[in-house]
């Protein structure tokens, strides 16, 4: 899979989970994909500082991304 194909798969996964985040006043954006296995995202809005955002990131976002792109090993949130 090319880096561009991987990016499309990750973006597709984010589109799938975005409505759930937006329903709680948050959002997510893709920052980068490193070495074809580490995805860096940024939680936004109400997701920033939310006490369950780490759980949301691992059980929701990471699981959804891995469903679309199984080679992804980890998803991390980069706070600004």
CSV table of N, CA and C in Angstrom, one decimal:
chain,number,residue,atom,x,y,z
A,1,UNK,N,0.8,-1.2,0.0
A,1,UNK,CA,0.0,0.0,0.0
A,1,UNK,C,0.9,1.2,0.0
A,2,UNK,N,0.6,2.2,-0.9
A,2,UNK,CA,1.4,3.4,-1.0
A,2,UNK,C,1.0,4.3,0.2
A,3,UNK,N,1.9,5.3,0.5
A,3,UNK,CA,1.6,6.2,1.6
A,3,UNK,C,0.3,7.0,1.3
A,4,UNK,N,0.0,7.3,0.1
A,4,UNK,CA,-1.3,8.0,-0.2
A,4,UNK,C,-2.5,7.1,0.0
A,5,UNK,N,-2.4,5.8,-0.4
A,5,UNK,CA,-3.5,4.9,-0.1
A,5,UNK,C,-3.7,4.7,1.4
A,6,UNK,N,-2.7,4.7,2.1
A,6,UNK,CA,-2.8,4.5,3.6
A,6,UNK,C,-3.5,5.8,4.2
A,7,UNK,N,-3.1,7.0,3.7
A,7,UNK,CA,-3.7,8.2,4.2
A,7,UNK,C,-5.2,8.2,3.9
A,8,UNK,N,-5.6,7.7,2.7
A,8,UNK,CA,-7.0,7.7,2.4
A,8,UNK,C,-7.7,6.8,3.3
A,9,UNK,N,-7.1,5.6,3.6
A,9,UNK,CA,-7.8,4.7,4.5
A,9,UNK,C,-7.9,5.2,5.9
A,10,UNK,N,-6.9,5.9,6.4
A,10,UNK,CA,-7.0,6.5,7.7
A,10,UNK,C,-8.0,7.7,7.7
A,11,UNK,N,-8.0,8.5,6.7
A,11,UNK,CA,-9.0,9.5,6.6
A,11,UNK,C,-10.5,9.0,6.6
A,12,UNK,N,-10.6,7.9,5.9
A,12,UNK,CA,-11.9,7.2,5.8
A,12,UNK,C,-12.3,6.7,7.2
A,13,UNK,N,-11.4,6.2,8.0
A,13,UNK,CA,-11.7,5.8,9.3
A,13,UNK,C,-12.1,7.0,10.2
A,14,UNK,N,-11.4,8.1,10.0
A,14,UNK,CA,-11.7,9.3,10.8
A,14,UNK,C,-13.1,9.8,10.5
A,15,UNK,N,-13.4,9.7,9.2
A,15,UNK,CA,-14.8,10.2,8.8
A,15,UNK,C,-15.8,9.3,9.4
A,16,UNK,N,-15.5,8.0,9.6
A,16,UNK,CA,-16.5,7.1,10.3
A,16,UNK,C,-16.7,7.5,11.7
A,17,UNK,N,-15.7,7.9,12.4
A,17,UNK,CA,-15.8,8.2,13.9
A,17,UNK,C,-16.1,9.6,14.2
A,18,UNK,N,-15.9,10.5,13.2
A,18,UNK,CA,-16.1,12.0,13.4
A,18,UNK,C,-17.5,12.3,13.9
A,19,UNK,N,-18.6,11.7,13.3
A,19,UNK,CA,-19.9,12.1,13.8
A,19,UNK,C,-20.1,11.8,15.3
A,20,UNK,N,-19.5,10.8,15.9
A,20,UNK,CA,-19.6,10.5,17.3
A,20,UNK,C,-18.9,11.6,18.1
A,21,UNK,N,-17.7,12.0,17.6
A,21,UNK,CA,-17.0,13.1,18.3
A,21,UNK,C,-17.8,14.4,18.2
A,22,UNK,N,-18.3,14.7,17.1
A,22,UNK,CA,-19.0,16.0,16.8
A,22,UNK,C,-20.3,16.0,17.7
A,23,UNK,N,-20.9,14.9,17.9
A,23,UNK,CA,-22.1,14.9,18.7
A,23,UNK,C,-21.9,15.3,20.1
A,24,UNK,N,-20.6,15.2,20.6
A,24,UNK,CA,-20.2,15.6,21.9
A,24,UNK,C,-19.5,16.9,21.9
A,25,UNK,N,-19.5,17.6,20.7
A,25,UNK,CA,-18.9,18.9,20.6
A,25,UNK,C,-17.4,18.9,20.3
A,26,UNK,N,-16.9,17.7,19.9
A,26,UNK,CA,-15.5,17.6,19.5
A,26,UNK,C,-15.2,17.3,18.1
A,27,UNK,N,-14.0,17.1,17.7
A,27,UNK,CA,-13.6,16.7,16.4
A,27,UNK,C,-12.2,16.1,16.4
A,28,UNK,N,-11.7,15.7,15.3
A,28,UNK,CA,-10.4,15.1,15.2
A,28,UNK,C,-9.8,15.4,13.8
A,29,UNK,N,-8.5,15.6,13.8
A,29,UNK,CA,-7.8,15.8,12.5
A,29,UNK,C,-6.6,15.0,12.5
A,30,UNK,N,-6.2,14.6,11.3
A,30,UNK,CA,-5.0,13.8,11.0
A,30,UNK,C,-3.9,14.7,10.9
A,31,UNK,N,-2.8,14.5,11.7
A,31,UNK,CA,-1.6,15.3,11.6
A,31,UNK,C,-0.6,14.7,10.7
A,32,UNK,N,-0.3,13.4,11.0
A,32,UNK,CA,0.7,12.7,10.1
A,32,UNK,C,0.6,11.2,10.3
A,33,UNK,N,1.2,10.5,9.4
A,33,UNK,CA,1.4,9.0,9.5
A,33,UNK,C,2.9,8.8,9.4
A,34,UNK,N,3.5,8.2,10.4
A,34,UNK,CA,4.9,8.0,10.4
A,34,UNK,C,5.3,6.5,10.2
A,35,UNK,N,6.2,6.2,9.3
A,35,UNK,CA,6.7,4.9,9.1
A,35,UNK,C,5.6,3.9,8.7
A,36,UNK,N,4.5,4.4,8.2
A,36,UNK,CA,3.4,3.6,7.8
A,36,UNK,C,2.7,2.8,8.9
A,37,UNK,N,3.0,3.2,10.2
A,37,UNK,CA,2.4,2.4,11.3
A,37,UNK,C,2.1,3.3,12.5
A,38,UNK,N,2.5,4.5,12.6
A,38,UNK,CA,2.1,5.4,13.7
A,38,UNK,C,1.3,6.6,13.2
A,39,UNK,N,0.1,6.7,13.7
A,39,UNK,CA,-0.8,7.8,13.3
A,39,UNK,C,-0.8,8.8,14.4
A,40,UNK,N,-0.6,10.1,14.0
A,40,UNK,CA,-0.7,11.2,14.9
A,40,UNK,C,-1.9,12.0,14.6
A,41,UNK,N,-2.8,12.2,15.6
A,41,UNK,CA,-4.0,12.9,15.4
A,41,UNK,C,-4.1,14.0,16.4
A,42,UNK,N,-5.1,14.9,16.2
A,42,UNK,CA,-5.3,16.0,17.2
A,42,UNK,C,-6.8,16.0,17.5
A,43,UNK,N,-7.1,15.7,18.8
A,43,UNK,CA,-8.5,15.9,19.2
A,43,UNK,C,-8.8,17.4,19.4
A,44,UNK,N,-10.0,17.8,19.0
A,44,UNK,CA,-10.3,19.2,19.1
A,44,UNK,C,-11.6,19.4,19.8
A,45,UNK,N,-11.9,20.7,20.1
A,45,UNK,CA,-13.1,21.1,20.7
A,45,UNK,C,-13.3,20.5,22.1
A,46,UNK,N,-14.5,19.9,22.3
A,46,UNK,CA,-14.8,19.4,23.7
A,46,UNK,C,-13.9,18.2,24.0
A,47,UNK,N,-13.3,17.6,23.0
A,47,UNK,CA,-12.4,16.4,23.2
A,47,UNK,C,-11.1,16.8,23.9
A,48,UNK,N,-10.7,18.1,23.8
A,48,UNK,CA,-9.5,18.5,24.4
A,48,UNK,C,-9.7,18.6,25.9
A,49,UNK,N,-8.9,18.0,26.7
A,49,UNK,CA,-9.1,18.0,28.1
A,49,UNK,C,-10.2,17.2,28.7
A,50,UNK,N,-10.9,16.4,27.8
A,50,UNK,CA,-11.9,15.6,28.3
A,50,UNK,C,-11.3,14.4,29.1
A,51,UNK,N,-11.9,14.0,30.2
A,51,UNK,CA,-11.3,12.9,31.0
A,51,UNK,C,-11.4,11.6,30.3
A,52,UNK,N,-12.2,11.4,29.3
A,52,UNK,CA,-12.3,10.1,28.7
A,52,UNK,C,-11.7,10.1,27.3
A,53,UNK,N,-10.9,11.2,27.0
A,53,UNK,CA,-10.4,11.2,25.6
A,53,UNK,C,-9.4,10.2,25.3
A,54,UNK,N,-8.6,9.7,26.3
A,54,UNK,CA,-7.6,8.6,26.1
A,54,UNK,C,-8.3,7.3,25.8
A,55,UNK,N,-9.4,7.1,26.5
A,55,UNK,CA,-10.2,5.9,26.2
A,55,UNK,C,-10.9,6.0,24.8
A,56,UNK,N,-11.4,7.2,24.5
A,56,UNK,CA,-12.0,7.4,23.2
A,56,UNK,C,-10.9,7.1,22.1
A,57,UNK,N,-9.7,7.7,22.3
A,57,UNK,CA,-8.7,7.5,21.3
A,57,UNK,C,-8.3,6.1,21.1
A,58,UNK,N,-8.1,5.3,22.2
A,58,UNK,CA,-7.7,3.9,22.1
A,58,UNK,C,-8.9,3.0,21.6
A,59,UNK,N,-10.0,3.1,22.3
A,59,UNK,CA,-11.1,2.1,21.9
A,59,UNK,C,-11.9,2.5,20.7
A,60,UNK,N,-12.0,3.8,20.5
A,60,UNK,CA,-12.8,4.2,19.3
A,60,UNK,C,-11.9,4.5,18.1
A,61,UNK,N,-11.1,5.5,18.2
A,61,UNK,CA,-10.3,6.0,17.1
A,61,UNK,C,-9.3,4.9,16.6
A,62,UNK,N,-8.5,4.4,17.5
A,62,UNK,CA,-7.4,3.5,17.1
A,62,UNK,C,-8.1,2.2,16.5
A,63,UNK,N,-9.1,1.7,17.2
A,63,UNK,CA,-9.8,0.5,16.7
A,63,UNK,C,-10.3,0.7,15.3
A,64,UNK,N,-11.0,1.8,15.1
A,64,UNK,CA,-11.6,2.1,13.8
A,64,UNK,C,-10.5,2.3,12.7
A,65,UNK,N,-9.4,2.9,13.0
A,65,UNK,CA,-8.3,3.1,12.0
A,65,UNK,C,-7.7,1.7,11.7
A,66,UNK,N,-7.5,0.9,12.7
A,66,UNK,CA,-6.9,-0.5,12.5
A,66,UNK,C,-7.8,-1.3,11.7
A,67,UNK,N,-9.1,-1.1,11.8
A,67,UNK,CA,-10.1,-1.9,11.0
A,67,UNK,C,-9.9,-1.5,9.5
A,68,UNK,N,-9.6,-0.3,9.2
A,68,UNK,CA,-9.4,0.2,7.8
A,68,UNK,C,-8.0,-0.1,7.3
A,69,UNK,N,-7.0,0.1,8.2
A,69,UNK,CA,-5.6,-0.1,7.9
A,69,UNK,C,-4.9,-0.9,9.0
A,70,UNK,N,-5.0,-2.2,8.8
A,70,UNK,CA,-4.4,-3.1,9.9
A,70,UNK,C,-2.9,-3.0,10.2
A,71,UNK,N,-2.2,-2.4,9.3
A,71,UNK,CA,-0.7,-2.2,9.5
A,71,UNK,C,-0.4,-1.1,10.5
A,72,UNK,N,-1.4,-0.3,10.9
A,72,UNK,CA,-1.2,0.8,11.9
A,72,UNK,C,-1.1,0.1,13.2
A,73,UNK,N,0.0,0.5,13.9
A,73,UNK,CA,0.3,-0.1,15.3
A,73,UNK,C,-0.2,0.7,16.4
A,74,UNK,N,-0.2,2.1,16.2
A,74,UNK,CA,-0.6,2.9,17.3
A,74,UNK,C,-1.1,4.3,16.8
A,75,UNK,N,-2.0,4.8,17.6
A,75,UNK,CA,-2.6,6.1,17.3
A,75,UNK,C,-2.3,7.0,18.5
A,76,UNK,N,-1.7,8.1,18.3
A,76,UNK,CA,-1.5,9.0,19.5
A,76,UNK,C,-2.1,10.4,19.2
A,77,UNK,N,-2.5,11.0,20.3
A,77,UNK,CA,-3.0,12.4,20.2
A,77,UNK,C,-1.9,13.4,20.5
A,78,UNK,N,-1.8,14.4,19.7
A,78,UNK,CA,-0.8,15.4,19.9
A,78,UNK,C,-1.6,16.7,20.3
A,79,UNK,N,-1.3,17.1,21.6
A,79,UNK,CA,-2.0,18.3,22.1
A,79,UNK,C,-1.2,19.5,21.8
A,80,UNK,N,-1.9,20.6,21.5
A,80,UNK,CA,-1.2,21.9,21.2
A,80,UNK,C,-1.3,22.8,22.4
